[in-house]
Short mmCIF file of C-alpha atoms and ligand atoms in Angstrom, two decimals:
data_model
loop_
_atom_site.label_atom_id
_atom_site.label_comp_id
_atom_site.label_asym_id
_atom_site.label_seq_id
_atom_site.Cartn_x
_atom_site.Cartn_y
_atom_site.Cartn_z
CA UNK A 1 -9.18 1.63 -26.37
CA UNK A 2 -9.49 2.46 -22.70
CA UNK A 3 -6.21 0.07 -21.75
CA UNK A 4 -4.24 2.39 -24.38
CA UNK A 5 -5.47 6.00 -22.86
CA UNK A 6 -4.25 4.33 -19.40
CA UNK A 7 -0.91 3.16 -20.53
CA UNK A 8 0.03 6.42 -21.96
CA UNK A 9 -1.54 8.20 -18.54
CA UNK A 10 1.90 10.07 -17.67
CA UNK A 11 2.51 11.20 -21.22
CA UNK A 12 -0.93 12.64 -21.69
CA UNK A 13 -1.19 16.00 -22.68
CA UNK A 14 -4.52 16.70 -20.99
CA UNK A 15 -4.93 17.06 -17.38
CA UNK A 16 -7.79 16.95 -15.18
CA UNK A 17 -8.19 20.11 -12.87
CA UNK A 18 -7.25 18.73 -9.74
CA UNK A 19 -4.19 17.30 -11.62
CA UNK A 20 -2.25 20.50 -12.92
CA UNK A 21 -0.14 20.74 -10.33
CA UNK A 22 1.79 17.32 -10.91
CA UNK A 23 4.57 17.49 -13.34
CA UNK A 24 5.49 14.06 -14.22
CA UNK A 25 9.42 14.02 -13.06
CA UNK A 26 7.96 14.89 -9.27
CA UNK A 27 5.85 11.62 -9.19
CA UNK A 28 7.20 9.38 -6.40
CA UNK A 29 7.83 5.73 -7.86
CA UNK A 30 6.83 4.23 -4.58
CA UNK A 31 3.49 5.60 -2.22
CA UNK A 32 2.51 3.88 0.74
CA UNK A 33 -0.15 4.29 2.72
CA UNK A 34 -1.68 3.70 6.09
CA UNK A 35 -5.46 3.38 5.09
CA UNK A 36 -6.98 4.93 9.04
CA UNK A 37 -10.58 5.58 9.88
CA UNK A 38 -12.72 3.34 8.44
CA UNK A 39 -14.20 2.46 11.88
CA UNK A 40 -14.24 5.93 12.80
CA UNK A 41 -15.89 7.30 9.80
CA UNK A 42 -18.44 4.47 10.25
CA UNK A 43 -19.10 5.28 13.84
CA UNK A 44 -19.56 9.23 13.09
CA UNK A 45 -22.50 8.17 10.56
CA UNK A 46 -24.37 5.63 12.84
CA UNK A 47 -23.24 2.57 10.67
CA UNK A 48 -21.30 -0.64 11.78
CA UNK A 49 -17.83 -0.86 11.44
CA UNK A 50 -18.01 -3.53 8.49
CA UNK A 51 -19.41 -0.61 6.79
CA UNK A 52 -16.48 1.48 7.01
CA UNK A 53 -14.19 -0.94 5.85
CA UNK A 54 -16.50 -1.86 3.13
CA UNK A 55 -16.25 1.71 2.09
CA UNK A 56 -12.72 1.89 2.48
CA UNK A 57 -12.71 -0.70 -0.37
CA UNK A 58 -14.32 1.83 -2.86
CA UNK A 59 -11.53 4.13 -1.83
CA UNK A 60 -8.88 1.17 -2.63
CA UNK A 61 -10.06 1.43 -6.04
CA UNK A 62 -10.10 4.91 -6.87
CA UNK A 63 -6.91 5.19 -5.43
CA UNK A 64 -5.37 2.74 -7.79
CA UNK A 65 -6.81 4.05 -10.88
CA UNK A 66 -5.67 7.76 -9.82
CA UNK A 67 -1.87 6.33 -8.90
CA UNK A 68 -1.64 4.30 -12.02
CA UNK A 69 -2.79 7.45 -14.13
CA UNK A 70 -0.36 9.50 -12.54
CA UNK A 71 2.15 7.11 -13.26
CA UNK A 72 3.36 6.03 -9.71
CA UNK A 73 5.26 2.36 -10.20
CA UNK A 74 4.65 0.78 -6.67
CA UNK A 75 1.49 1.72 -4.53
CA UNK A 76 1.69 0.05 -1.05
CA UNK A 77 -1.35 -0.43 0.80
CA UNK A 78 -1.63 -1.17 4.71
CA UNK A 79 -4.76 -3.61 4.76
CA UNK A 80 -4.59 -5.84 7.76
CA UNK A 81 -1.77 -5.70 10.40
CA UNK A 82 -0.50 -8.41 12.62
CA UNK A 83 -1.95 -6.20 15.12
CA UNK A 84 -5.44 -6.64 13.96
CA UNK A 85 -5.71 -10.36 15.10
CA UNK A 86 -6.79 -8.64 18.39
CA UNK A 87 -9.94 -7.21 16.96
CA UNK A 88 -13.59 -9.51 17.54
CA UNK A 89 -13.66 -12.70 15.81
CA UNK A 90 -16.70 -11.24 14.19
CA UNK A 91 -14.73 -8.12 12.23
CA UNK A 92 -11.30 -10.30 11.39
CA UNK A 93 -13.73 -12.88 9.66
CA UNK A 94 -15.37 -10.00 7.84
CA UNK A 95 -12.18 -8.30 7.15
CA UNK A 96 -10.47 -11.88 5.52
CA UNK A 97 -13.46 -11.65 2.94
CA UNK A 98 -12.37 -8.31 1.92
CA UNK A 99 -9.61 -9.48 -0.24
CA UNK A 100 -11.80 -11.88 -2.02
CA UNK A 101 -14.40 -9.66 -2.57
CA UNK A 102 -12.39 -7.25 -3.79
CA UNK A 103 -10.84 -9.21 -6.46
CA UNK A 104 -14.31 -10.54 -7.28
CA UNK A 105 -15.11 -7.11 -8.22
CA UNK A 106 -12.26 -5.63 -9.36
CA UNK A 107 -9.55 -7.90 -10.39
CA UNK A 108 -10.92 -8.01 -14.59
CA UNK A 109 -10.70 -4.34 -14.57
CA UNK A 110 -6.94 -4.24 -12.97
CA UNK A 111 -5.83 -6.74 -15.51
CA UNK A 112 -7.10 -4.62 -18.66
CA UNK A 113 -5.06 -1.64 -17.13
CA UNK A 114 -2.19 -3.92 -16.74
CA UNK A 115 -1.60 -3.49 -12.91
CA UNK A 116 0.24 -6.40 -11.12
CA UNK A 117 -1.20 -7.38 -7.86
CA UNK A 118 1.49 -8.12 -4.74
CA UNK A 119 1.29 -9.16 -1.17
CA UNK A 120 3.90 -8.25 1.44
CA UNK A 121 2.83 -9.78 4.79
CA UNK A 122 2.96 -13.22 7.01
CA UNK A 123 1.23 -15.96 4.71
CA UNK A 124 1.25 -18.79 7.04
CA UNK A 125 -1.46 -17.46 9.83
CA UNK A 126 -3.75 -16.01 6.77
CA UNK A 127 -7.00 -18.34 6.01
CA UNK A 128 -6.68 -20.61 3.12
CA UNK A 129 -9.61 -18.73 1.23
CA UNK A 130 -8.04 -15.74 1.41
CA UNK A 131 -4.54 -16.55 0.54
CA UNK A 132 -5.53 -18.70 -2.58
CA UNK A 133 -7.76 -15.51 -3.57
CA UNK A 134 -4.54 -13.11 -3.32
CA UNK A 135 -2.31 -15.57 -4.84
CA UNK A 136 -4.29 -16.61 -7.87
CA UNK A 137 -4.56 -12.58 -8.76
CA UNK A 138 -0.67 -12.50 -7.88
CA UNK A 139 -0.78 -15.32 -10.58
CA UNK A 140 -3.07 -14.10 -13.00
CA UNK A 141 -1.22 -10.38 -12.97
CA UNK A 142 2.25 -11.51 -13.05
CA UNK A 143 2.74 -10.68 -16.53
CA UNK A 144 1.67 -7.17 -16.38
CA UNK A 145 4.03 -3.95 -16.12
CA UNK A 146 2.10 -1.45 -15.16
CA UNK A 147 1.36 -0.38 -11.46
CA UNK A 148 2.43 -2.61 -8.94
CA UNK A 149 -0.53 -2.75 -6.18
CA UNK A 150 1.25 -4.51 -3.51
CA UNK A 151 -1.30 -5.54 -0.51
CA UNK A 152 0.46 -5.37 3.26
CA UNK A 153 -1.57 -7.97 4.53
CA UNK A 154 -0.94 -9.62 7.66
CA UNK A 155 1.98 -7.64 8.07
CA UNK A 156 4.25 -6.39 10.62
CA UNK A 157 7.13 -4.57 10.96
CA UNK A 158 9.06 -5.75 14.03
CA UNK A 159 8.12 -9.71 12.85
CA UNK A 160 9.36 -8.58 9.57
CA UNK A 161 13.16 -7.47 10.78
CA UNK A 162 12.74 -10.42 14.00
CA UNK A 163 12.24 -12.98 10.83
CA UNK A 164 15.27 -10.97 8.82
CA UNK A 165 17.94 -11.15 11.82
CA UNK A 166 17.03 -15.10 12.23
CA UNK A 167 17.47 -15.95 8.60
CA UNK A 168 21.04 -13.67 8.85
CA UNK A 169 22.07 -15.35 11.78
CA UNK A 170 20.98 -19.00 10.05
CA UNK A 171 23.35 -18.26 7.22
CA UNK A 172 25.85 -17.12 9.37
CA UNK A 173 25.90 -20.00 11.47
CA UNK A 174 25.56 -22.20 7.86
CA UNK A 175 29.14 -20.50 6.90
CA UNK A 176 27.11 -18.92 3.78
CA UNK A 177 27.78 -15.18 5.19
CA UNK A 178 30.54 -13.68 6.95
CA UNK A 179 29.11 -11.04 9.39
CA UNK A 180 31.54 -8.28 7.94
CA UNK A 181 29.47 -8.68 5.02
CA UNK A 182 26.08 -8.01 6.66
CA UNK A 183 25.01 -4.37 5.24
CA UNK A 184 21.89 -2.33 4.56
CA UNK A 185 21.48 -4.34 1.51
CA UNK A 186 21.56 -7.95 2.85
CA UNK A 187 19.32 -6.75 5.54
CA UNK A 188 17.01 -5.26 2.64
CA UNK A 189 17.30 -9.04 0.45
CA UNK A 190 15.64 -10.37 3.67
CA UNK A 191 12.42 -8.29 4.20
CA UNK A 192 9.70 -8.90 2.72
CA UNK A 193 9.36 -6.02 0.96
CA UNK A 194 12.71 -7.68 -1.00
CA UNK A 195 11.27 -6.99 -4.58
CA UNK A 196 10.45 -2.98 -4.11
CA UNK A 197 12.07 -0.06 -3.59
CA UNK A 198 11.99 1.93 -0.28
CA UNK A 199 8.94 4.35 -0.49
CA UNK A 200 9.58 8.02 -1.44
CA UNK A 201 5.98 9.15 0.28
CA UNK A 202 3.62 7.75 3.12
CA UNK A 203 0.34 8.89 3.60
CA UNK A 204 -1.64 8.38 6.38
CA UNK A 205 -5.36 8.83 6.79
CA UNK A 206 -7.50 10.00 9.84
CA UNK A 207 -5.28 12.03 11.61
CA UNK A 208 -2.91 9.52 13.65
CA UNK A 209 0.61 10.43 13.97
CA UNK A 210 2.07 7.58 14.09
CA UNK A 211 3.58 4.61 12.03
CA UNK A 212 2.09 1.65 13.64
CA UNK A 213 4.71 -0.68 13.02
CA UNK A 214 4.44 -0.41 9.23
CA UNK A 215 7.34 -0.19 7.14
CA UNK A 216 10.17 1.09 9.84
CA UNK A 217 13.13 0.20 7.81
CA UNK A 218 11.95 0.87 4.71
CA UNK A 219 10.79 4.48 5.74
CA UNK A 220 14.08 5.75 6.91
CA UNK A 221 14.27 8.61 4.63
CA UNK A 222 10.82 8.60 3.05
CA UNK A 223 8.51 12.28 2.79
CA UNK A 224 5.71 11.57 5.31
CA UNK A 225 1.92 13.07 4.55
CA UNK A 226 -0.60 13.28 7.03
CA UNK A 227 -4.28 14.02 6.70
CA UNK A 228 -7.62 14.38 9.09
CA UNK A 229 -9.62 13.05 6.28
CA UNK A 230 -11.10 9.55 7.06
CA UNK A 231 -9.94 6.60 4.41
CA UNK A 232 -13.73 6.10 3.04
CA UNK A 233 -13.50 9.84 2.22
CA UNK A 234 -9.99 10.19 0.65
CA UNK A 235 -10.23 11.29 -2.49
CA UNK A 236 -8.28 11.40 -5.88
CA UNK A 237 -8.18 15.34 -4.82
CA UNK A 238 -6.29 14.57 -1.58
CA UNK A 239 -4.00 11.88 -3.20
CA UNK A 240 -3.24 14.78 -5.51
CA UNK A 241 -2.81 17.13 -2.67
CA UNK A 242 0.07 14.77 -0.94
CA UNK A 243 1.86 14.30 -4.53
CA UNK A 244 1.97 17.48 -4.90
CA UNK A 245 3.36 18.50 -1.80
CA UNK A 246 6.08 15.54 -2.18
CA UNK A 247 6.97 17.39 -5.56
CA UNK A 248 7.38 21.00 -3.78
CA UNK A 249 9.76 19.09 -0.86
CA UNK A 250 11.66 17.45 -3.71
CA UNK A 251 12.18 20.86 -5.50
CA UNK A 252 13.28 22.14 -2.48
CA UNK A 253 16.08 19.84 -1.81
CA UNK A 254 17.09 19.42 -5.58
CA UNK A 255 17.69 23.24 -5.53
CA UNK A 256 19.98 23.04 -2.57
C1 V07 B 1 -9.45 -4.12 3.22
C2 V07 B 1 -10.72 -2.17 2.84
C3 V07 B 1 -9.67 -0.78 2.94
C4 V07 B 1 -9.43 -0.14 4.04
C5 V07 B 1 -8.34 -0.87 5.17
C6 V07 B 1 -9.32 -2.02 5.79
C7 V07 B 1 -10.65 -2.72 5.30
C8 V07 B 1 -8.63 -4.44 -0.06
C9 V07 B 1 -8.03 -5.32 0.42
C10 V07 B 1 -7.37 -6.06 -0.22
C11 V07 B 1 -6.38 -7.13 0.46
C12 V07 B 1 -5.65 -7.81 -0.81
C13 V07 B 1 -5.71 -8.28 -1.77
C14 V07 B 1 -6.90 -7.25 -2.68
C15 V07 B 1 -7.63 -6.82 -1.82
C16 V07 B 1 -8.16 -5.60 1.60
C17 V07 B 1 -8.30 -6.15 3.92
C18 V07 B 1 -9.07 -5.16 4.19
C19 V07 B 1 -7.76 -7.42 5.08
F1 V07 B 1 -5.11 -9.12 -2.84
N1 V07 B 1 -9.09 -3.49 1.13
N2 V07 B 1 -9.07 -4.31 1.94
N3 V07 B 1 -7.86 -6.54 2.45
N4 V07 B 1 -10.01 -2.73 3.43
#
């Protein structure tokens, strides 16, 4: 019964107070989020950074459920960047346990709600215990048809593009590709995001106004939305504000 209610989320006639302003036709297909401010949130409360990361996981759960309810088709979350390896070893070790921890608690409910788990990132440098947990979740949810929950894990856009260029150069060398046929589509097919459409909306929390090596190619035409709210404090209300603003911008352009 719960599953049916969720599956029909976008057709629901009832709407909660904080979602009154989001007509289904203005919901973006793909939302990407830079989940920033976990460490700062913890510091402000006199807690260790790890407490911020743990609290950030709860926000991941909330926003996944809300995105699914609103009828968002793809949600990409920047969980760990290629630059994050430079952090203290204890913090990196802690972060690398979070995918497993998150999935132990949440995978069952994600499956019940028809969510498909995916991962976008450089798999080769991840510890086996992290990668195995993620791959298991991907396999278990591969047949689901609801929201695609795409974790950017050990992801870096420059590295992604560099590897795409190397692969294209190798195809040319091997006579598989004529340089004249290298176009946007040919490049897109070499990126880690090849199975996803480009994001319609990028959200970044915690007040920083940068892309920080996140989906530089894919965000070329996306709407950008920034908030000062720290990721652990980011709620359904803020998510709906971003989507309402996206809808207003889409209507403005549609009217021209
Ligand atoms: C991480 C919590 C959210 C805020 C950002 C930093 C800390 C969920 C995952 C995750 C990743 C893959 C997966 C399932 C869950 C995660 C890391 C950090 C490294 F398949 N949250 N979260 N991974 N944080």
